[in-house]
XYZ file of C-alpha atoms in Angstrom:
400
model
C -66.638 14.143 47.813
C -66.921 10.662 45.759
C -66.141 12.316 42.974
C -62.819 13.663 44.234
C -61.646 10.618 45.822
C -62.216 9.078 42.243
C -60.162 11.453 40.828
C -57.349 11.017 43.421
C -57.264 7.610 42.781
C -56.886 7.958 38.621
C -53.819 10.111 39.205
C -52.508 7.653 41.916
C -53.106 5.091 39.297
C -51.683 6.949 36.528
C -48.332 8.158 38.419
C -47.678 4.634 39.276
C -48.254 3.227 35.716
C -46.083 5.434 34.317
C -43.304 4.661 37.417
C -43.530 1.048 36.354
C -43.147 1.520 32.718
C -39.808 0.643 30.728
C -38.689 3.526 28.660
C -37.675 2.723 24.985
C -35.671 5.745 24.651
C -35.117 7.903 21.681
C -31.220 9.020 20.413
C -30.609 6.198 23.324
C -31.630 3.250 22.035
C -31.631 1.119 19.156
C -34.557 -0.630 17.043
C -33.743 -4.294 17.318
C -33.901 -6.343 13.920
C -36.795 -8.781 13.717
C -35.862 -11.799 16.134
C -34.690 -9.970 18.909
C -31.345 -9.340 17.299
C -29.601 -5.840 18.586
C -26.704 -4.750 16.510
C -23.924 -2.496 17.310
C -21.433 -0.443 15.091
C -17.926 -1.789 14.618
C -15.656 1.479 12.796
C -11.966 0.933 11.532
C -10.261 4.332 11.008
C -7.538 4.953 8.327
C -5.528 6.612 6.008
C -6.869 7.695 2.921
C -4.453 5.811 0.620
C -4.880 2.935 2.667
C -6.583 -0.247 1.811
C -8.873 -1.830 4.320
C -7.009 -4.760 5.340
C -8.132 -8.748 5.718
C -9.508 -8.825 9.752
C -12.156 -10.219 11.647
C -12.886 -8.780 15.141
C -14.141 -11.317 17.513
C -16.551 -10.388 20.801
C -18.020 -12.045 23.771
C -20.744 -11.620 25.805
C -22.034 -12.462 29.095
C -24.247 -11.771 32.028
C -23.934 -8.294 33.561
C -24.632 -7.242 37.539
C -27.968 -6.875 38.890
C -28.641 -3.509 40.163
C -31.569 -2.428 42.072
C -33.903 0.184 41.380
C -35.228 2.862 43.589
C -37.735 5.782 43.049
C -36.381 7.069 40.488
C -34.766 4.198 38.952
C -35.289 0.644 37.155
C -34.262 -2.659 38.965
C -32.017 -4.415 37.056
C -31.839 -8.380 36.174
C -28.492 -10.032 35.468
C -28.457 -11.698 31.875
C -28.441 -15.146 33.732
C -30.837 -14.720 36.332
C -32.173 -18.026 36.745
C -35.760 -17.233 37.874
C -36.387 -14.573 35.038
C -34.520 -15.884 32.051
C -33.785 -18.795 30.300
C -31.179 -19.505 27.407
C -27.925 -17.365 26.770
C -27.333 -15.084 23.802
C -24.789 -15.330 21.044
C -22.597 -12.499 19.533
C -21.251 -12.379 15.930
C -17.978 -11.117 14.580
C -17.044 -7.970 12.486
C -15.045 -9.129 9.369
C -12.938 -6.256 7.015
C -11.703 -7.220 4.099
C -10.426 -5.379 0.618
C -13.647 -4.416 -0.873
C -15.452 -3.155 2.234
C -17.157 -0.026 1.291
C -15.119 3.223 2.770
C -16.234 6.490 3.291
C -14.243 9.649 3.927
C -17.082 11.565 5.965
C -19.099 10.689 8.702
C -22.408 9.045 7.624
C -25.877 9.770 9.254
C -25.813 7.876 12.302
C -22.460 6.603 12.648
C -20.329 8.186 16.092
C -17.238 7.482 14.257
C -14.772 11.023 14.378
C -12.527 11.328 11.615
C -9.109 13.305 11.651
C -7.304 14.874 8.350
C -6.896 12.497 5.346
C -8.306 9.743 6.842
C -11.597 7.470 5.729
C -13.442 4.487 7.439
C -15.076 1.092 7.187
C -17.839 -0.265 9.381
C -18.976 -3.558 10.164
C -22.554 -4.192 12.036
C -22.021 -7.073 14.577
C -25.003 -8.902 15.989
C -26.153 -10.308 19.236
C -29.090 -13.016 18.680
C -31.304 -13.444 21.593
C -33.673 -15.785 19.444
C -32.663 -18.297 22.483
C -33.685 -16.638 24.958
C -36.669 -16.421 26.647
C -37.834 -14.069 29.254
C -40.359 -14.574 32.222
C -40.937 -11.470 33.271
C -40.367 -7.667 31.533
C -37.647 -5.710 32.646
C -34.140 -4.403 32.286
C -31.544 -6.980 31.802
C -27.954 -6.642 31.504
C -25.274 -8.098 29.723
C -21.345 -7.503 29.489
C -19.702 -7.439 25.929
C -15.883 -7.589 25.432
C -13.911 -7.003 22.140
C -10.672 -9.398 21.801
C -7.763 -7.865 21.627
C -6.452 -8.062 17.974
C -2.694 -8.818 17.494
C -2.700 -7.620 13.463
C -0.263 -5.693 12.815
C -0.794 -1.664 12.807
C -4.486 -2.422 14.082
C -4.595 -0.253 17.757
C -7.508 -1.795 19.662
C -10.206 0.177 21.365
C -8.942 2.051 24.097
C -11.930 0.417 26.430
C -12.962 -3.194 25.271
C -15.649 -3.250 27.193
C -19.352 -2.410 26.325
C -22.626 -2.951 29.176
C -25.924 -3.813 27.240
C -29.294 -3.024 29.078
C -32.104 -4.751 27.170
C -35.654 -3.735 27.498
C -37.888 -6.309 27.495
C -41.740 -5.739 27.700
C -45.185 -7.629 27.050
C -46.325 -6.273 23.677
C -49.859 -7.656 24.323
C -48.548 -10.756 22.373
C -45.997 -11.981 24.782
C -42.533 -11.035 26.296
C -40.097 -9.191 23.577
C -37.291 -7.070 23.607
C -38.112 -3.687 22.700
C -34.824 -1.625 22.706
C -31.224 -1.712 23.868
C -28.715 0.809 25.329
C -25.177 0.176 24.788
C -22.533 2.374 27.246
C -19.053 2.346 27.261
C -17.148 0.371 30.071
C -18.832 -1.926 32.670
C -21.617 -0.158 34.336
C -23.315 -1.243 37.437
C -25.694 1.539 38.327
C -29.490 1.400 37.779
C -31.132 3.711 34.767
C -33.302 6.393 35.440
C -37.052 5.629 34.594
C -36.643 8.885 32.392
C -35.677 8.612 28.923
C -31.616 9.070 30.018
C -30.527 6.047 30.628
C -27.766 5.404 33.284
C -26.902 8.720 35.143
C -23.015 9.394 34.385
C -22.343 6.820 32.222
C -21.497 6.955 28.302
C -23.944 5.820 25.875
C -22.131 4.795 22.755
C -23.332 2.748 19.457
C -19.778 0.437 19.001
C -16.609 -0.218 18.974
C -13.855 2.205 16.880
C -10.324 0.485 16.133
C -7.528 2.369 14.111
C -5.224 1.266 11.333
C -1.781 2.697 11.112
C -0.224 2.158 7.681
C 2.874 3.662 5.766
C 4.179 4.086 2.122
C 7.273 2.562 0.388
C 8.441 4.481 -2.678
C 11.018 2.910 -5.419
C 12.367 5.534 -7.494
C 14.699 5.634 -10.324
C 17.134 7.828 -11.643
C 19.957 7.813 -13.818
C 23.466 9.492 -14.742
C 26.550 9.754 -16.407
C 26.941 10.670 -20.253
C 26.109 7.176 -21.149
C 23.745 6.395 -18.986
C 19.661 5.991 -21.559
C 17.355 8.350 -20.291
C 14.782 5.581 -22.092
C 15.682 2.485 -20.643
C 13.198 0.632 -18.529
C 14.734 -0.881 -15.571
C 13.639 -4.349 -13.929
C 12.921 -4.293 -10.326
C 11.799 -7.184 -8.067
C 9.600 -6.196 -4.595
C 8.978 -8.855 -2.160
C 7.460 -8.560 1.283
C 6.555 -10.505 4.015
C 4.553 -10.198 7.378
C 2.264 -8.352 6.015
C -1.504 -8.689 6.529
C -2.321 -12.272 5.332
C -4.355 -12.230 2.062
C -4.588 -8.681 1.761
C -4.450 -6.063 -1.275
C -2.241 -3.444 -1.543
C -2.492 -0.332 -4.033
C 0.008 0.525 -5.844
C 0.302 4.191 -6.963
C 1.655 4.515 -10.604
C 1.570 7.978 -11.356
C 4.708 8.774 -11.628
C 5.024 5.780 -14.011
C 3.821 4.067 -16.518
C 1.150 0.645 -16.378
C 2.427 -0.737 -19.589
C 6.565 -0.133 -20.263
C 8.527 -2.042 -23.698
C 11.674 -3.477 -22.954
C 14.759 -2.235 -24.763
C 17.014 -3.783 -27.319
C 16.713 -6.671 -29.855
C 14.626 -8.402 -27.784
C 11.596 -6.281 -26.960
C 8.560 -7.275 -25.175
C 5.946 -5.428 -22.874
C 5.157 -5.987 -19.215
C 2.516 -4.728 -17.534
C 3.109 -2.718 -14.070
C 0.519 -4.051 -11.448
C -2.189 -1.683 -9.854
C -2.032 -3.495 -6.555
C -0.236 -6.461 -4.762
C -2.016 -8.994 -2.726
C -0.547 -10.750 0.178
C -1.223 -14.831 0.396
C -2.301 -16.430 3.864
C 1.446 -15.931 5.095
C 1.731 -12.218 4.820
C 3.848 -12.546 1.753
C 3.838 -11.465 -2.273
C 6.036 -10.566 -4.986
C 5.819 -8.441 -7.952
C 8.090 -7.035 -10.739
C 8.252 -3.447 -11.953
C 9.935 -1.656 -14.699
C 10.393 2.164 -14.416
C 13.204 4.440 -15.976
C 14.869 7.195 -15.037
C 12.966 10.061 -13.517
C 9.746 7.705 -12.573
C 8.768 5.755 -9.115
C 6.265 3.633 -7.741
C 4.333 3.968 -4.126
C 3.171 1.000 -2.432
C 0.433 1.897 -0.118
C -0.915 0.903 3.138
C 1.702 -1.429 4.406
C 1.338 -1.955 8.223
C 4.477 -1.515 10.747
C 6.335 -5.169 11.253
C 6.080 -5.576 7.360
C 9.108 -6.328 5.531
C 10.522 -6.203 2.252
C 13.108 -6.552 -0.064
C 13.989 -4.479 -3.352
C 16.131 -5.477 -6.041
C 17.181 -4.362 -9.564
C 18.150 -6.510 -11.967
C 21.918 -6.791 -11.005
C 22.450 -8.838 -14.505
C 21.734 -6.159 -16.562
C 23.406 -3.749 -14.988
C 26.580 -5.673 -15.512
C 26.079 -6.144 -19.066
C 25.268 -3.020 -19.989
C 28.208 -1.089 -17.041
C 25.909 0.797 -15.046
C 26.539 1.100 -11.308
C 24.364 1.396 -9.166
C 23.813 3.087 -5.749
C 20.716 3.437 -2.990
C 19.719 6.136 -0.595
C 16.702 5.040 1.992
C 14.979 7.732 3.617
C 12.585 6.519 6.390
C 10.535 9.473 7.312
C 12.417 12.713 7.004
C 15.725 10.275 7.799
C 18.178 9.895 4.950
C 20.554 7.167 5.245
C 24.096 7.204 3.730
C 23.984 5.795 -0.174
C 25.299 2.034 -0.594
C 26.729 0.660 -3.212
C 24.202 -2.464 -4.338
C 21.844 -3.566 -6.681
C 19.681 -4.803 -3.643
C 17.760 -3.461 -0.104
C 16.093 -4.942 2.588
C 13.859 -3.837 5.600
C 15.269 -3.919 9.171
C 14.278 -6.819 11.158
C 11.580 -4.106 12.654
C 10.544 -3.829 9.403
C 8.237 -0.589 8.220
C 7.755 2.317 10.999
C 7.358 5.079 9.024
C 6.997 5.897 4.940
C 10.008 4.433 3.312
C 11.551 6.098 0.115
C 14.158 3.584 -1.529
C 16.119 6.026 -4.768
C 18.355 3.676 -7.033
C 20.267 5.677 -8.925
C 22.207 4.284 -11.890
C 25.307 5.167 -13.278
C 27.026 4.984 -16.517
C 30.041 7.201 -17.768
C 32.310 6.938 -20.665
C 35.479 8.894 -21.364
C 36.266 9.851 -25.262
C 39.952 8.875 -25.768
C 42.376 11.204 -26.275
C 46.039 11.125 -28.358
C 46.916 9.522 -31.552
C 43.409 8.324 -32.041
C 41.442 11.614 -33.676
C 38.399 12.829 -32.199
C 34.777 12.840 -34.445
C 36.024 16.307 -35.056
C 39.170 16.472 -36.277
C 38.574 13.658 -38.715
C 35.612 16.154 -40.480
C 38.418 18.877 -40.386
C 40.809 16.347 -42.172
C 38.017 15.672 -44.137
C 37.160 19.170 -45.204
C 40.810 20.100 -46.038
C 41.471 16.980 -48.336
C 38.336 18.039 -49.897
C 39.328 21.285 -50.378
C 43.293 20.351 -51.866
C 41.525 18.017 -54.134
C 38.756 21.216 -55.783
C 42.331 23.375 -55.803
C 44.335 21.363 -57.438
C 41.926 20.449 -60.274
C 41.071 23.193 -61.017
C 44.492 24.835 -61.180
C 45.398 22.053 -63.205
C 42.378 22.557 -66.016
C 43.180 25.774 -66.213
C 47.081 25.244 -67.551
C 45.772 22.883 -70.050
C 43.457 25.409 -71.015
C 46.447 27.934 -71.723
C 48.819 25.601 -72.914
């Protein structure tokens, strides 16, 4: 009989141990770096041919709703509660700039989805509870928000807000934070004591923003019987409101990198891979393609302008006109007659494609001034009186 009611009361014991324990919960939670530091995942999504642009995504964080626990589930302590914590945590930021690394499949453990032609950066942010001390183990909750970013083409996270239940426990050396579950939104429910967290609500590892970006195109082409299928042609870009010290690729496939000027005066220029931005949003660049060649510039964001020229100088010296046709998306616009085109105050919405096309014809006069080929006629028949008549003559003396 005493051996029974020793038994009962090692399973009593047992079932109520393992009530009161705090779950660190596989594929739920995340190891925290040493110092008590959680991170979480920040993903910016974008076109393949775009370059990651110069932004910093800045967070908050602070104390989240108590919750109470029940049977089944954990009580939970706000992030501030006075009589069980002391000190507040701090929260990092999640820069991007031109060399961030990319990658055009999802990685092993990153949630990020991908969608056709597109590639992604990531940035880990982190949340430093080295200030904070607890007094007793247990669930505690904090809020995090993302601010809203006003770059241009950036789209912000459809839910800026992220709940963060941290596990603290006694590791036999002392209170420490053992694991962290991050869920999407602001969640106010108790978790389970099982390994599942909060019943309904969405575990998640980060934030994922997306960055819309477009193409401009500059092609050239040339006509008219006089017009030099050889020539290079000058061409100034210049844009502003773009992102602020930012690099843009430049796609030169369909040209050349290194083009000779024609004429007496030669000299070589050197077509530019990419085109940075300074701290305004602005650059310029020069370009020198010929007929039949273009140049993309990539990854330009929607509110960017820009302005196009071609050398109007030369093309008055040498008596080429010239027209332009912008297509913006499938969109053709009617040609103009100008050496020079600029962006809509809206600036870039869609991929761009600016043709200059250059024209120079000559007409071969006509009348009393003889054409190449009747002089060579002339020419030939002269020739020809000249051979008759000397002989002819030889041969009389010859009889005579």
């Amino acid at each position: 009989m005493k051996g029974k009611r020793k038994l009962s009361t090692l399973l009593l014991v047992a079932v109520m141990t393992m009530m009161m324990a705090v779950p660190v919960c596989a594929a739920t939670t995340y190891t925290p770096v040493a110092g008590g530091s959680p991170t979480f995942k920040k993903y910016l999504v974008m076109d393949n041919n775009a370059n990651v642009p110069a932004v910093t995504f800045t967070y908050t964080i602070g104390a989240g709703a108590a919750a109470e626990g029940s049977a089944g589930t954990l009580a939970v302590y706000a992030g501030n509660d006075a009589n069980k914590v002391t000190g507040t945590p701090t929260i990092g930021t999640a820069p991007f700039a031109a060399n961030s690394t990319t990658y055009t499949t999802q990685q092993d453990g990153d949630s990020v989805t991908l969608g056709t032609n597109q590639k992604y950066a990531k940035s880990n942010v982190n949340v430093d509870f080295s200030g904070v001390t607890y007094k007793e183990p247990g669930v505690y909750r904090y809020v995090i928000s993302e601010a809203e970013s006003t770059v241009s083409g950036i789209t912000n996270d459809a839910e800026p807000v992220r709940t963060m239940d941290v596990y603290v426990e006694d590791d036999g050396t002392g209170l420490a934070i053992q694991g962290y579950v991050m869920y999407s939104g602001t969640v106010t429910a108790a978790p389970l004591k099982t390994n599942a967290g909060v019943d309904g609500a969405t575990k998640i590892d980060g934030y994922t923003n997306t960055y819309a970006s477009f193409n401009l195109e500059i092609s050239k082409a040339v006509s008219g019987n006089q017009a030099s299928k050889d020539e290079y042609f000058e061409f100034t870009v210049q844009l502003e409101d773009a992102l602020p010290s930012t690099t843009y690729a430049v796609n030169l496939e369909n040209a050349e990198a290194t083009t000779t000027t024609n004429g007496v005066n030669t000299s070589t220029h050197t077509n530019a891979a990419t085109i940075t931005t300074d701290a305004d949003g602005a650059a310029s660049a020069i370009f020198w393609i010929q007929g039949g060649q273009s140049i993309t510039i990539k990854g330009l964001t929607s509110g960017t302008k820009y302005t196009v020229s071609e050398n109007g100088t030369t093309m008055t010296n040498e008596g080429y006109t010239t027209s332009i046709v912008r297509t913006i998306g499938t969109d053709a616009e009617a040609a103009i007659d100008a050496t020079t085109i600029s962006s809509a105050t809206t600036g870039i919405t869609d991929n761009t494609a600016l043709a200059f096309t250059n024209t120079k014809e000559g007409v071969i006069p006509t009348g009393i001034i003889l054409s190449a080929a009747g002089l060579l006629v002339v020419a030939v028949i002269v020739v020809a009186g000249i051979v008759f008549f000397g002989v002819r003559s030889r041969r009389k003396y010859e009889e005579e």
